[in-house]
Amino acid sequence: MTTDLRVGVVGAGLMGADHISRITQRISGAVVSAVVEPDAGRAAAAANNAPGAQTFTRIEDAIAAGAVDAVLIATPGQFHAPVLEPALEAKLPILCEKPLTPDSASSWKILELEQKLDKPHIQVGFMRRFDAEYQKLRDLITSGDAGELLMLRAVHRNPSVGESYTQSMLITDSVVHEFDVVPWLAGSGVKTVEVKYPKRNSLSPEHLKEPILVLMELENGVFVDVEMNVSIQFGYQVATEAVFQKGLARIGQPSGLQTWKDGKFEIAEHQSFVTRFASAYDVQIQRWVNAVTAGTLVDGPNSWDGYRVALACEAGVAALDGGIIAVEAPERPAFYA
Amino acid sequence: MTTDLRVGVVGAGLMGADHISRITQRISGAVVSAVVEPDAGRAAAAANNAPGAQTFTRIEDAIAAGAVDAVLIATPGQFHAPVLEPALEAKLPILCEKPLTPDSASSWKILELEQKLDKPHIQVGFMRRFDAEYQKLRDLITSGDAGELLMLRAVHRNPSVGESYTQSMLITDSVVHEFDVVPWLAGSGVKTVEVKYPKRNSLSPEHLKEPILVLMELENGVFVDVEMNVSIQFGYQVATEAVFQKGLARIGQPSGLQTWKDGKFEIAEHQSFVTRFASAYDVQIQRWVNAVTAGTLVDGPNSWDGYRVALACEAGVAALDGGIIAVEAPERPAFYA
Amino acid sequence: MTTDLRVGVVGAGLMGADHISRITQRISGAVVSAVVEPDAGRAAAAANNAPGAQTFTRIEDAIAAGAVDAVLIATPGQFHAPVLEPALEAKLPILCEKPLTPDSASSWKILELEQKLDKPHIQVGFMRRFDAEYQKLRDLITSGDAGELLMLRAVHRNPSVGESYTQSMLITDSVVHEFDVVPWLAGSGVKTVEVKYPKRNSLSPEHLKEPILVLMELENGVFVDVEMNVSIQFGYQVATEAVFQKGLARIGQPSGLQTWKDGKFEIAEHQSFVTRFASAYDVQIQRWVNAVTAGTLVDGPNSWDGYRVALACEAGVAALDGGIIAVEAPERPAFYA
Amino acid sequence: MTTDLRVGVVGAGLMGADHISRITQRISGAVVSAVVEPDAGRAAAAANNAPGAQTFTRIEDAIAAGAVDAVLIATPGQFHAPVLEPALEAKLPILCEKPLTPDSASSWKILELEQKLDKPHIQVGFMRRFDAEYQKLRDLITSGDAGELLMLRAVHRNPSVGESYTQSMLITDSVVHEFDVVPWLAGSGVKTVEVKYPKRNSLSPEHLKEPILVLMELENGVFVDVEMNVSIQFGYQVATEAVFQKGLARIGQPSGLQTWKDGKFEIAEHQSFVTRFASAYDVQIQRWVNAVTAGTLVDGPNSWDGYRVALACEAGVAALDGGIIAVEAPERPAFYA
Ligand SMILES: [Mg+2]
Ligand SMILES: [Mg+2]
Ligand SMILES: [Mg+2]
Ligand SMILES: [Mg+2]
């Protein structure tokens, strides 16, 4: 009787398993109908949390079986294109975890393929846009109540990262979120990127030189700095301060249960993105499901946004070696207007 | 293919309409299959937000039509019993908005009827238990990390109320929430209730004498005060401070976007329960749907809790006229253990 | 060349020694010219911190020697009268630490003696009135910006007390401050006092039954509660929340250096009145010195205020045994208008 | 009988008048014995607030008259040298408001003159070092409790400035404070200075291009950014965030009376340095008076610190035109060790 959207989740790692639980337990109007995952054990474990879901090793098989109405891609970035292509050919709506693809050239190819369809089919999983505080900050900027926006001052602080985290991932895995959300907040694209090196944190993995301070100029003159810190131990903090002509705004500050113990007033800080953005992930997926059901297909960052982010990441990675690097973007195709 | 729980929502007023939107748009595994509402216009408007839902004027008809797997009652309290009775007879799981019924005698009759079934079928809609901060406070109390709980100090402040809000509604409509959540937090029932009258707020409707300060002793000796204020103009605030042997905890404090404007640091305060408890309502209904689907039927306050609250409200209303009023409860039936 | 006020400090215990350091190191226009203290070792130690000060065992000797222009009394309360009397006879301005005397009858005798002079000569050391936040709260109340004041909700939390601290000292040593500052804030005297007993803190000394909740009605109808807690371990907190017709105000909240460490956002809480009221003590003494130098003699609570506090304390101590105890005060003598 | 330090205050403008009131009303052990001010009206007005003070038009006359034990210089910076020279020749202790002199070359001459004396006689009026929160932050850095310091992130936000405020004053009048306090906090001198231009605030005076973001590298590798903003309207805010290996610390955040009014939780923000640093100025002068009385003469930033600040300001002003400008300092003379 009910006609829930049948979502095929591709990739049943940490992120994919999380989305499977989310859709099954908290998202209205959608079920996980297929789990696409080459690792059989992982696939079975994931399907276990999605009653009624079939398992496939390749997206092509799930499509051929008519098992999915929409696709959610949660594999590592280098495996996105091989899923995006058949899904686009099958004209399926797609929620693709960030990044769209690992580089701007391969992203551009995806955009070319997508433009053969009647309208954009891909939403990219930049979930910060769905966080309630980011939305309020954007509303304040748009309202002009505090005057023009002059600066955005962001911090992204992680307690620690594993040995496999590389220097360029500071940009492509972490600052990447700012490359999406900053233009969305400020209403203007990234024009230049520069990187400064503060004193190195000797608690970082040996091959990393961080924290870094990323400086950006936007096309509208707004200046942005991003403190990117992945070994700060105490907890997980993603926060932004906006500097306006007539005042300030700040998001991402401590909240919730307050305690007074052992001589201190305390508020627990987040330890990872899991709690910090729990609600943002839910809202993102629910709104995507609703958009797909309504035929709009996309309600958030689209593949053009993903392509712009890829360009900014390339500038950012180049900037790790010094200099002020320009971000050159082509005209936005009318298809994404 | 999917087997969403088919919920019949009884009452399509403010609260009912809100639940209909919630189940339709945000709750996983459930759909609104029936809207039961005698007012035809209201019923049609509500059904409009629930694709596929049928409308009925009486719950008995919805049951007879086999249209519902579970019932959510959102009518005014005096109309709860006439819905609870046929729903219980039909052995349907029920989420009943507070209060269970308007008085303890009628509540007791509902309990007697329910006890003819195999297990409790009624959950009462005290949503505070599903608020993340209340849950953390309860965890802290249970953990003993700050020592034994000694006092709970609650405030419930409303900007204003309409002319139809009566003096006894200070207890039955507002403090009622504390009568549920305080015993849940403290692990102990209400033993006595007393009311103190601070200086009257001349901005209250003329027939009201408020704010009031409600004092309670719990069976375990914990002392509770509740400042109940319904004309405080500035906003909506529900907050609690817990006093332990070795420290304090506080919930319900301002959070979210911080701004500096016009010489002030500011955080917007809530204006009504709608935003303050938005997430709590969602979690409550999702967990109830999950419990019903799993066959547990109840995951939250049950009708015994609702009965205890009715007894406390009767003491509270009596206490409005002075004196320290005892709350006398019978033994809890084993059925509700 | 300079004509600093020559202050005789009576009592060189903890409080007296603190005042001696204060006047010597931080107060402008005053020097400690005499230390009056029967214990020779204590006197010598104190005088050591006040270059040029003479030591005396009795106030009468200091007066006879012409060694003091003004007297600051910092002995235990039961020794105040024997100092106040000769000082008043010598027409000296006096700053007397709280309480004026241990009971209302002996306080009244002091008032009678003082009224033989041309104007009030005694200021009582209720230092809270000189705390910047208390002053701002009073300004807000007076301004009417948030509407009429309806309630004051105070907390006084101490980490611990020694074995010599008795049950009645909850009133006479601790709540005593509220009996002064509440009428000053609310512009109205204490009419009744009642005491409630929350669950006892088992970490208290065995002979104490606390925390207590002290309820007061003021003559203007404002209702006051004071949570008095002397074994709460975590730190020292004196805070007040004011409930107005149109809003709230709160003082005494955590402030200063904020840190993020070990998963927590933290602000250090005070550990005693020494840091909490450091600035208030300085301001109190400076303003008193200035008033004495200017011939006004008193700039703060006078002996009539001290007498009213003594009456409220007697009601408070009676209320420890139950009941709502009225505070009966005579008319204020015109002398103290 | 008392032997208060006789201070000659040079310059009776806004700052000088403030110091005269301070010494007269709040500083222990010192009196204003002379006001040195060429403007007769201003001199008379100031002397009026300092009972017993003589007025002079030139510092040389005050010295010749034997009227002063110490000198406090509060004239504009370009008039400091003509006062410093005779005061040093007279071997008088000096508290000189910032800057020591307007440029490093003239500062160096003052240092040469001072080195003819037995020890440093000049303290420079960088009052931030005496602010309680700055001191706590420095203690935390020194303690190592949060690990090594990696970054300092400062903001200095002013509501507005007059037309006479020039572009270079962003550095010499405002960032100058950071050039003193940052090395004091971090235990390391400024190595390079760079300036970035965010979007210009169109509410600034027409000839200003601000806010600016000043980036500094310290000799120990700590990285510093300073947001300097002089037209931000909402209020006055001087704040710093320290980024450590294992956590964060923040000073300068809103504190004091909290109110809930008109839908908002509010804390009043400062409107100028007068309230923000009131206590720091008092502590600075009291500690200087105490040091002079004790024969130490200096207890705070000395003229070497003032010289280092002058060098950093010159780099900062050069950096306004672009580039990363190095700060080259000679070896510190042993005299200032
Ligand atoms: Mg649903
Ligand atoms: Mg679902
Ligand atoms: Mg002085
Ligand atoms: Mg003094």
PDB file of N, CA and C and ligand atoms in Angstrom, chain A residues 4 21-32 286, chain B residues 4 27-29, ligand 2:
ATOM      1  N   ASP A   4       7.187   3.452  -0.493  1.00  0.00           N
ATOM      2  CA  ASP A   4       8.460   4.028  -0.054  1.00  0.00           C
ATOM      3  C   ASP A   4       9.477   3.996  -1.186  1.00  0.00           C
ATOM      4  N   SER A  21      21.362   2.353   8.442  1.00  0.00           N
ATOM      5  CA  SER A  21      20.601   2.460   9.691  1.00  0.00           C
ATOM      6  C   SER A  21      19.679   3.671   9.651  1.00  0.00           C
ATOM      7  N   ARG A  22      20.219   4.760   9.166  1.00  0.00           N
ATOM      8  CA  ARG A  22      19.436   6.015   9.125  1.00  0.00           C
ATOM      9  C   ARG A  22      18.164   5.827   8.314  1.00  0.00           C
ATOM     10  N   ILE A  23      18.318   5.324   7.090  1.00  0.00           N
ATOM     11  CA  ILE A  23      17.148   5.184   6.209  1.00  0.00           C
ATOM     12  C   ILE A  23      16.156   4.193   6.805  1.00  0.00           C
ATOM     13  N   THR A  24      16.674   3.131   7.373  1.00  0.00           N
ATOM     14  CA  THR A  24      15.799   2.099   7.908  1.00  0.00           C
ATOM     15  C   THR A  24      15.060   2.575   9.161  1.00  0.00           C
ATOM     16  N   GLN A  25      15.784   3.282  10.029  1.00  0.00           N
ATOM     17  CA  GLN A  25      15.199   3.599  11.335  1.00  0.00           C
ATOM     18  C   GLN A  25      14.623   5.005  11.473  1.00  0.00           C
ATOM     19  N   ARG A  26      15.147   5.952  10.697  1.00  0.00           N
ATOM     20  CA  ARG A  26      14.731   7.326  10.970  1.00  0.00           C
ATOM     21  C   ARG A  26      14.176   8.106   9.786  1.00  0.00           C
ATOM     22  N   ILE A  27      14.357   7.604   8.561  1.00  0.00           N
ATOM     23  CA  ILE A  27      13.921   8.376   7.398  1.00  0.00           C
ATOM     24  C   ILE A  27      12.549   7.898   6.935  1.00  0.00           C
ATOM     25  N   SER A  28      11.668   8.839   6.762  1.00  0.00           N
ATOM     26  CA  SER A  28      10.306   8.527   6.346  1.00  0.00           C
ATOM     27  C   SER A  28      10.229   8.436   4.831  1.00  0.00           C
ATOM     28  N   GLY A  29       9.472   7.471   4.354  1.00  0.00           N
ATOM     29  CA  GLY A  29       9.224   7.406   2.918  1.00  0.00           C
ATOM     30  C   GLY A  29      10.313   6.725   2.116  1.00  0.00           C
ATOM     31  N   ALA A  30      11.236   6.070   2.768  1.00  0.00           N
ATOM     32  CA  ALA A  30      12.298   5.385   2.037  1.00  0.00           C
ATOM     33  C   ALA A  30      12.693   4.117   2.767  1.00  0.00           C
ATOM     34  N   VAL A  31      13.077   3.123   1.983  1.00  0.00           N
ATOM     35  CA  VAL A  31      13.652   1.901   2.560  1.00  0.00           C
ATOM     36  C   VAL A  31      14.934   1.572   1.806  1.00  0.00           C
ATOM     37  N   VAL A  32      15.800   0.847   2.462  1.00  0.00           N
ATOM     38  CA  VAL A  32      16.980   0.342   1.774  1.00  0.00           C
ATOM     39  C   VAL A  32      16.565  -0.957   1.094  1.00  0.00           C
ATOM     40  N   GLN A 286      16.620  12.990   4.635  1.00  0.00           N
ATOM     41  CA  GLN A 286      15.165  13.124   4.550  1.00  0.00           C
ATOM     42  C   GLN A 286      14.776  14.102   3.445  1.00  0.00           C
TER      43      GLN A 286
ATOM     44  N   ASP B   4       4.730  -0.539   6.330  1.00  0.00           N
ATOM     45  CA  ASP B   4       4.685   0.545   7.308  1.00  0.00           C
ATOM     46  C   ASP B   4       3.495   0.377   8.255  1.00  0.00           C
ATOM     47  N   ILE B  27       8.777  10.405  10.118  1.00  0.00           N
ATOM     48  CA  ILE B  27       8.862   9.160  10.883  1.00  0.00           C
ATOM     49  C   ILE B  27       8.988   7.982   9.936  1.00  0.00           C
ATOM     50  N   SER B  28       9.963   7.163  10.234  1.00  0.00           N
ATOM     51  CA  SER B  28      10.233   6.003   9.392  1.00  0.00           C
ATOM     52  C   SER B  28       9.359   4.825   9.822  1.00  0.00           C
ATOM     53  N   GLY B  29       8.849   4.087   8.862  1.00  0.00           N
ATOM     54  CA  GLY B  29       8.134   2.848   9.180  1.00  0.00           C
ATOM     55  C   GLY B  29       6.690   3.034   9.579  1.00  0.00           C
TER      56      GLY B  29
HETATM   57 MG    MG E   2      12.637   4.470   6.358  1.00  0.00          MG
END
